[in-house]
Coordinates of N, CA and C in Angstrom, one line a residue:
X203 N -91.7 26.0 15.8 CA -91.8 26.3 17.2 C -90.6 27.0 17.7
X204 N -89.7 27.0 16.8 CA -88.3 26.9 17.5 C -88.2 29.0 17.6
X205 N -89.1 29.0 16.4 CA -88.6 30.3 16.0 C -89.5 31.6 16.6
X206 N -90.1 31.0 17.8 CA -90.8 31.8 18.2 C -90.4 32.1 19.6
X207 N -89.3 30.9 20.5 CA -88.5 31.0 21.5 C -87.0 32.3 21.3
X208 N -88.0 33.7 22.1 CA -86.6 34.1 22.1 C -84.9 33.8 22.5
X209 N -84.7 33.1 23.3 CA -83.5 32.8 23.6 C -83.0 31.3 22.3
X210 N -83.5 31.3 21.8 CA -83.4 29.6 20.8 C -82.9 31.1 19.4
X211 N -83.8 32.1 19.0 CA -83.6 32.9 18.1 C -82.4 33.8 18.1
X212 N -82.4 33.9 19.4 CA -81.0 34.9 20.0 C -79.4 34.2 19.7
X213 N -79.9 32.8 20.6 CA -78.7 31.9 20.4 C -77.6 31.4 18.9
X214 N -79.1 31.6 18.1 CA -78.4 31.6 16.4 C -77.9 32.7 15.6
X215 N -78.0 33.7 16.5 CA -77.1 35.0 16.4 C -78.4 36.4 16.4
X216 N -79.5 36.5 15.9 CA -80.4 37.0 15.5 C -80.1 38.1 16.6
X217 N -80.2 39.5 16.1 CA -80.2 40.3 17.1 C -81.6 41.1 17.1
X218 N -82.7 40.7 18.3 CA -84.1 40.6 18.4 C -84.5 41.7 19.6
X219 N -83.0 42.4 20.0 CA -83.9 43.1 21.1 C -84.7 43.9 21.2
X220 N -84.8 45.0 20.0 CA -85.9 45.7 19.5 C -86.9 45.1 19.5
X221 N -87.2 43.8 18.7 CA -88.1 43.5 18.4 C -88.9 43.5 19.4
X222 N -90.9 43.3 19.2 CA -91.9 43.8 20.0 C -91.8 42.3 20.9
X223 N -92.1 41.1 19.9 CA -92.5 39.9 20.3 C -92.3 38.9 19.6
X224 N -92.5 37.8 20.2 CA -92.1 36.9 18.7 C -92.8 35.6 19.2
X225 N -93.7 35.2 17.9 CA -93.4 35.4 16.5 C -94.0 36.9 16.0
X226 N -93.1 37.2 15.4 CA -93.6 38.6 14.5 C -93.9 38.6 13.5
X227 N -95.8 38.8 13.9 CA -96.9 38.8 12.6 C -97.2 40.2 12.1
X228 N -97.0 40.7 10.9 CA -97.5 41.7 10.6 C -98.6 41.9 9.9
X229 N -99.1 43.3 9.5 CA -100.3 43.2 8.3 C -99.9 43.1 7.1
X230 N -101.3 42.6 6.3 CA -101.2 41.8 5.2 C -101.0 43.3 4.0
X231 N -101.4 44.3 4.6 CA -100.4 45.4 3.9 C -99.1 45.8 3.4
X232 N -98.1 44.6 4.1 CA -96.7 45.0 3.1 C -96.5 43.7 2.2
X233 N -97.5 43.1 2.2 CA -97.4 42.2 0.6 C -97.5 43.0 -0.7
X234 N -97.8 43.9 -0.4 CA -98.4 45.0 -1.6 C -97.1 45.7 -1.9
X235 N -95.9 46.2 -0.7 CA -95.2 46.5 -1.4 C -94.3 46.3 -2.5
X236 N -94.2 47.5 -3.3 CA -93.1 46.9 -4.2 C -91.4 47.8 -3.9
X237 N -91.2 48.9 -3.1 CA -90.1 49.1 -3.1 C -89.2 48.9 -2.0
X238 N -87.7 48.7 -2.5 CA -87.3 48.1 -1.1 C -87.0 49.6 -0.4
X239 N -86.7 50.6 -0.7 CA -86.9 51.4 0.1 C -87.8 51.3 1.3
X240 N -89.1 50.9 0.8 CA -90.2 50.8 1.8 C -90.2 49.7 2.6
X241 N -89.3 48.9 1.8 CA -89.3 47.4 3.1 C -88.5 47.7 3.7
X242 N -87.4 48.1 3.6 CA -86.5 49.1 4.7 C -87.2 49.5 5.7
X243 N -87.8 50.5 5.7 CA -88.3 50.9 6.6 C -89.0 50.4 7.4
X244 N -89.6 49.5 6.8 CA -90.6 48.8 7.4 C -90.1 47.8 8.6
X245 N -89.1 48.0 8.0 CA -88.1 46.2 9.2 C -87.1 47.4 9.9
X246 N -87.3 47.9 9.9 CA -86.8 49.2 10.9 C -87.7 49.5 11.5
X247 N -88.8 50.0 11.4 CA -90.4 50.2 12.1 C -90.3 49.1 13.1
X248 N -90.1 47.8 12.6 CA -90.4 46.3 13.3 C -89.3 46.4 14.1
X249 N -88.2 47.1 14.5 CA -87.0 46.6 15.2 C -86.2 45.9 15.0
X250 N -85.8 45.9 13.5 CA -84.8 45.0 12.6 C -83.4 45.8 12.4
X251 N -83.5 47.2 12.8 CA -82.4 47.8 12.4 C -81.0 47.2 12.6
X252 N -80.8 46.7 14.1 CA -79.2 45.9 14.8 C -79.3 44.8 13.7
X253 N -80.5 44.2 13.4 CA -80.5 42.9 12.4 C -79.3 43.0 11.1
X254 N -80.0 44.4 10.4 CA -79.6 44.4 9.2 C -78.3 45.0 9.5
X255 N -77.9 46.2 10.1 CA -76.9 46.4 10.0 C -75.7 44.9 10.4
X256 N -75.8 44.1 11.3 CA -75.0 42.9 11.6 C -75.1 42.4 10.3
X257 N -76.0 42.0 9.8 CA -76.0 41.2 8.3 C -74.4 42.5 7.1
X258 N -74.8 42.7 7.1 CA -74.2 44.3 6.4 C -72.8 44.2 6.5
X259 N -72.5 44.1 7.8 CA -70.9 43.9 8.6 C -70.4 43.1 8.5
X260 N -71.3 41.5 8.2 CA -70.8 40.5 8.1 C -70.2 39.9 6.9
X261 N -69.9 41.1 5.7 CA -69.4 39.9 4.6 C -68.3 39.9 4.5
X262 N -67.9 39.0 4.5 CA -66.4 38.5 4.1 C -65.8 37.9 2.9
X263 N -64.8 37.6 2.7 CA -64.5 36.7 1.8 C -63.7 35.4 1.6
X264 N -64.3 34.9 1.2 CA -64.7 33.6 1.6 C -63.3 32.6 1.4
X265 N -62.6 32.0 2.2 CA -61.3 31.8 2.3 C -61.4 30.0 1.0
X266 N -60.0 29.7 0.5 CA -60.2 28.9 -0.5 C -60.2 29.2 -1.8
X267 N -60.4 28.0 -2.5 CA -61.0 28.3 -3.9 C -62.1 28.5 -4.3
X268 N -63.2 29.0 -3.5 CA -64.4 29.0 -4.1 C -64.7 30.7 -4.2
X269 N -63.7 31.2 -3.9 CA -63.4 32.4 -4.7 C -63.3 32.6 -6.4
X270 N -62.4 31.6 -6.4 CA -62.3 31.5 -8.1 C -63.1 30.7 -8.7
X271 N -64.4 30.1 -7.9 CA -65.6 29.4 -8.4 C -67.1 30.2 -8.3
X272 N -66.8 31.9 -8.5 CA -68.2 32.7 -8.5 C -68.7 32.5 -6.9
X273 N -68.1 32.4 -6.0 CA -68.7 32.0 -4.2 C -67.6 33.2 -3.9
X274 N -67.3 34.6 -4.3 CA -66.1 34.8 -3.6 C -66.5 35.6 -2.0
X275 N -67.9 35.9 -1.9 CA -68.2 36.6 -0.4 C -69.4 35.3 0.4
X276 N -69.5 35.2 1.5 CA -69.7 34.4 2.6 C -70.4 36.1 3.5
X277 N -72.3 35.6 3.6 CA -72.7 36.8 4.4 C -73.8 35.7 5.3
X278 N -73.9 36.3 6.1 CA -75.1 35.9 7.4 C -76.2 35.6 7.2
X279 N -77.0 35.2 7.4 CA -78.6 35.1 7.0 C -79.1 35.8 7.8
X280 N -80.1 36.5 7.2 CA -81.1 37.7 8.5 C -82.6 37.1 8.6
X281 N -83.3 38.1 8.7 CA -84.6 37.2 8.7 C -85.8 36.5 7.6
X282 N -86.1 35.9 7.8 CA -87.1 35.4 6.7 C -88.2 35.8 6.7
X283 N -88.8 36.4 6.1 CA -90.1 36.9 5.3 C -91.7 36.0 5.0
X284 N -92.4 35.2 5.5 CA -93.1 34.7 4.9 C -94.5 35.4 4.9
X285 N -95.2 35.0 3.4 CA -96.2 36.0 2.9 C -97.1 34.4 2.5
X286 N -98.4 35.6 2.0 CA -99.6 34.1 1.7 C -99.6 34.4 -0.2
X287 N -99.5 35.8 -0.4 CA -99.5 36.7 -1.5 C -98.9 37.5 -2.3
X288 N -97.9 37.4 -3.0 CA -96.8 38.1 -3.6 C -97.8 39.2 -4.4
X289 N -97.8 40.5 -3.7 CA -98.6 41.8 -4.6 C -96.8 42.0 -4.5
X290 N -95.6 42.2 -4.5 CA -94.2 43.0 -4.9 C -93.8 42.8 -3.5
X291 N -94.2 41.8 -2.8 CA -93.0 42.1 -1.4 C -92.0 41.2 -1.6
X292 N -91.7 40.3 -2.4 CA -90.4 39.1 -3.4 C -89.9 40.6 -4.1
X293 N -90.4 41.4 -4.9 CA -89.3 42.3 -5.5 C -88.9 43.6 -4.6
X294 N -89.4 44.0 -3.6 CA -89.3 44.9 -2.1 C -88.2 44.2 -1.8
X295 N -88.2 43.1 -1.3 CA -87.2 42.2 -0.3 C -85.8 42.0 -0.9
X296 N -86.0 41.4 -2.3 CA -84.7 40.9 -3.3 C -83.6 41.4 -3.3
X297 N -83.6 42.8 -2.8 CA -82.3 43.6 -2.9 C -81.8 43.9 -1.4
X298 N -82.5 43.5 -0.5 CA -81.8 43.5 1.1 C -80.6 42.6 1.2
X299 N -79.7 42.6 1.8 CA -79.1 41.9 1.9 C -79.4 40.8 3.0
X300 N -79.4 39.8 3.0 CA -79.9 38.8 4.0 C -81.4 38.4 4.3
X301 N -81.8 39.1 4.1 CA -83.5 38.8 4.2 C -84.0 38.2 2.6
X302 N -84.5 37.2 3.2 CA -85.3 35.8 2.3 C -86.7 35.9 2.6
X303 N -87.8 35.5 1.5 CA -88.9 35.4 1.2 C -89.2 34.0 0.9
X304 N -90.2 33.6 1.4 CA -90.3 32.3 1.0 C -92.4 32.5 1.4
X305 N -93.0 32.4 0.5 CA -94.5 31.4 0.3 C -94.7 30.5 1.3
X306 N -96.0 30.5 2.2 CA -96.1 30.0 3.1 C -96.8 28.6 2.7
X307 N -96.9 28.0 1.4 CA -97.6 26.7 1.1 C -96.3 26.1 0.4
X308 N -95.0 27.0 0.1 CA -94.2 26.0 -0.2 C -92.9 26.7 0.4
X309 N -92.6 26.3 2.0 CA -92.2 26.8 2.8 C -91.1 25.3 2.3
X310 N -89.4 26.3 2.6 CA -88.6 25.1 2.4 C -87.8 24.6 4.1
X311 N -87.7 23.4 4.5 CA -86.9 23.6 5.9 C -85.8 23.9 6.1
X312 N -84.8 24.0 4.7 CA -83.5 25.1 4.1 C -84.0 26.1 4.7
X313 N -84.7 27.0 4.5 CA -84.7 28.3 4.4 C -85.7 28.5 6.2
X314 N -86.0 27.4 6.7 CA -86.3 27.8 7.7 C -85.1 27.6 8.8
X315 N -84.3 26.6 8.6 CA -83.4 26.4 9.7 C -81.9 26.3 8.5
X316 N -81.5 27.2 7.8 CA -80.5 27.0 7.4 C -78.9 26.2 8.3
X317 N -78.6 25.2 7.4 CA -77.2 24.8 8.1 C -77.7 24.1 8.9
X318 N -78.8 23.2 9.1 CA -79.5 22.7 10.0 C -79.6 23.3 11.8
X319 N -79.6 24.8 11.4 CA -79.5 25.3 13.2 C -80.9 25.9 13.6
X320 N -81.9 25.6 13.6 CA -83.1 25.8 14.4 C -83.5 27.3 14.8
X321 N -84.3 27.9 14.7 CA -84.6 29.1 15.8 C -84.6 30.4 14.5
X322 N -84.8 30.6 13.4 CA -84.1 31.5 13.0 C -85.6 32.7 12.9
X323 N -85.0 33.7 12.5 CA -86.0 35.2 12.9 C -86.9 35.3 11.4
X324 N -88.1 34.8 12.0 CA -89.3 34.5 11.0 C -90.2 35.7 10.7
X325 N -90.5 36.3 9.7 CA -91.4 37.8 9.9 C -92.7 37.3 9.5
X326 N -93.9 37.1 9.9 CA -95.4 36.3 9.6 C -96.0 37.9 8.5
X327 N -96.6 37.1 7.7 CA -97.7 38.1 7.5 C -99.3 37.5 7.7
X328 N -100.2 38.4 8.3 CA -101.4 37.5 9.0 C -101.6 36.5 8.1
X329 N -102.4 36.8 7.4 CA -102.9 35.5 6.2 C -102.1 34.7 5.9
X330 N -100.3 34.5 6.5 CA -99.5 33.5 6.1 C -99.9 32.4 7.3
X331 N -99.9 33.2 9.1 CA -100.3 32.7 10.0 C -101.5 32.2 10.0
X332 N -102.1 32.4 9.5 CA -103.5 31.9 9.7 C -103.4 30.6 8.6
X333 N -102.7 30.8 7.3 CA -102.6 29.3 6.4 C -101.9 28.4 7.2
X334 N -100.4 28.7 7.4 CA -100.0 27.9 8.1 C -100.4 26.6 9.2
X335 N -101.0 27.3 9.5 CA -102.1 26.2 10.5 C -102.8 24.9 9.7
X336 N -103.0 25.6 8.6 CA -103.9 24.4 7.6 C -103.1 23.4 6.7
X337 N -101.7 24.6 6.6 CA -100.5 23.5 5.7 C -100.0 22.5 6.6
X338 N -99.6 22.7 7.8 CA -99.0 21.8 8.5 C -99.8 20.7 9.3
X339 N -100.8 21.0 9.5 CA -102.6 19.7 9.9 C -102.8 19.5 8.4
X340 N -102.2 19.3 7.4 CA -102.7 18.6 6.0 C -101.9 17.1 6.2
X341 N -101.2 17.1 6.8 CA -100.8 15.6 6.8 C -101.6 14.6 7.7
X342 N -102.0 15.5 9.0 CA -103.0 14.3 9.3 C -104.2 14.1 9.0
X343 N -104.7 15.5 8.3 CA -106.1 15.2 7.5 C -106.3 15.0 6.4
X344 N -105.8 13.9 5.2 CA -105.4 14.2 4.2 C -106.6 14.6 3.0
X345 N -106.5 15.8 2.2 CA -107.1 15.9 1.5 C -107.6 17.4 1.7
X346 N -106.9 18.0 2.9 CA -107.4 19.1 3.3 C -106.6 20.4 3.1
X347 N -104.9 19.9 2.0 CA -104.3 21.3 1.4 C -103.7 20.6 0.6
X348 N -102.6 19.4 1.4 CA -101.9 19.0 0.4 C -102.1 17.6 -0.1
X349 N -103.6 17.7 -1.1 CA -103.8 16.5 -1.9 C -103.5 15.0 -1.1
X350 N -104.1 14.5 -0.4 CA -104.1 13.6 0.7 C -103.0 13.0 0.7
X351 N -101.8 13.5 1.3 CA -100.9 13.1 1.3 C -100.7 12.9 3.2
X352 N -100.0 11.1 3.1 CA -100.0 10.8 4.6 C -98.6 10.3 4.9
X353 N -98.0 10.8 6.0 CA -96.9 10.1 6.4 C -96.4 8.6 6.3
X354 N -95.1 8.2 5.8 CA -94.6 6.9 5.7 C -94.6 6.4 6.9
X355 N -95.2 5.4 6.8 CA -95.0 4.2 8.3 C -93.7 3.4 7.5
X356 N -93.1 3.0 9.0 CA -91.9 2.4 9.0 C -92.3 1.2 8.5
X357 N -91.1 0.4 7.8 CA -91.8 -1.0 6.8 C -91.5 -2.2 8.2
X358 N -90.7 -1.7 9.4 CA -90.8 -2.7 10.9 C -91.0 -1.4 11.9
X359 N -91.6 -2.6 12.6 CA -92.0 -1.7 13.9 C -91.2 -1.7 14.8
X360 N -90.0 -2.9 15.2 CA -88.9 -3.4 16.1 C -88.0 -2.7 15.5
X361 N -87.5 -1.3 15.0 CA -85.9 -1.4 14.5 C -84.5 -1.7 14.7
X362 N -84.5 -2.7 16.2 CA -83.6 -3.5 16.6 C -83.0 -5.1 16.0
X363 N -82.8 -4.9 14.6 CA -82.6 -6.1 14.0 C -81.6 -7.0 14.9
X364 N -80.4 -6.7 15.4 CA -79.9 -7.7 16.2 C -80.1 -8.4 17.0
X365 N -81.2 -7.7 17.3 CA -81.9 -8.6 18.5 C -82.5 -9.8 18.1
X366 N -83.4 -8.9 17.0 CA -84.5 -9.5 16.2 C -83.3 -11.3 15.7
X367 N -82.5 -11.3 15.4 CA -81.6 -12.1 14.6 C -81.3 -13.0 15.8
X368 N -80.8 -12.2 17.0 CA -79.9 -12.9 17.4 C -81.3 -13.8 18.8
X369 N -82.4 -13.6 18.3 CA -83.4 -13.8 19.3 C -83.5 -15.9 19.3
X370 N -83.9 -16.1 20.4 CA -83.8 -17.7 20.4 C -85.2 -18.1 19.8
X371 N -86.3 -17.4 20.0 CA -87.5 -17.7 19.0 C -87.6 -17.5 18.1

């Protein structure tokens, strides 16, 4: 929800003012691609350009020893990519710098809110939007994506044990 509030998306640095609207759903036509030339363009078409170039500008190197531990550059995260169908848009995307793909049935909260900061610039593809709806109502209905699986109930319902302890009944 977070990532559909422009000023929540803005706030975590995302530079969105091109963009049309948000959340930004596209067609299920650039899962087919396979070149990143073309995903280029494409997230340029969409008003990504201030995006990538900021990602671009931002790498640095990364202060410390984790230089001499194969970590020696430190770059931004841009936006995330989610598809329902890998036809080549995981090998289109792979060579962007900053833009991440991730499968919308095995969506990670890493990669949705990296660094635990909320809001981050999500790219829909229809058929991802439309599953999504079904992945995330599978917990209250179980059996209906992800193999009836149901939320843990807490093993007390009072989690005020000192009370509980220090109670005269």
């Amino acid at each position: 929800a977070a990532s559909t509030l422009p000023p929540l998306v803005m706030a975590r640095g995302h530079r969105i003012g091109q963009v049309a609207e948000l959340p930004l759903v596209v067609s299920d036509g650039i899962e087919s691609m396979t070149k990143t030339k073309q995903a280029i363009d494409v997230l340029k078409k969409l008003g990504c350009e201030e995006e990538l170039k900021k990602i671009v500008d931002s790498k640095k190197i990364r202060a410390g020893r984790g230089k001499m531990r194969n970590r020696r550059y430190t770059m931004r995260k841009g936006p995330l990519v989610v598809y329902l169908e890998d036809n080549g848009i995981v090998r289109a995307m792979r060579n962007i710098p900053g833009v991440e793909t991730a499968c919308v049935t095995r969506l990670n909260l890493l990669k949705l809110a990296p660094g635990g900061n909320f809001g981050r610039f999500i790219i829909w593809t229809q058929g991802a939007f439309k599953r999504f709806k079904r992945v995330t109502h599978a917990v209250s209905t179980p059996g209906m994506l992800r193999m009836a699986r149901t939320m843990p109930r807490a093993q007390m319902e009072n989690a005020d044990l000192d009370r509980i302890i220090n109670s005269t009944e």
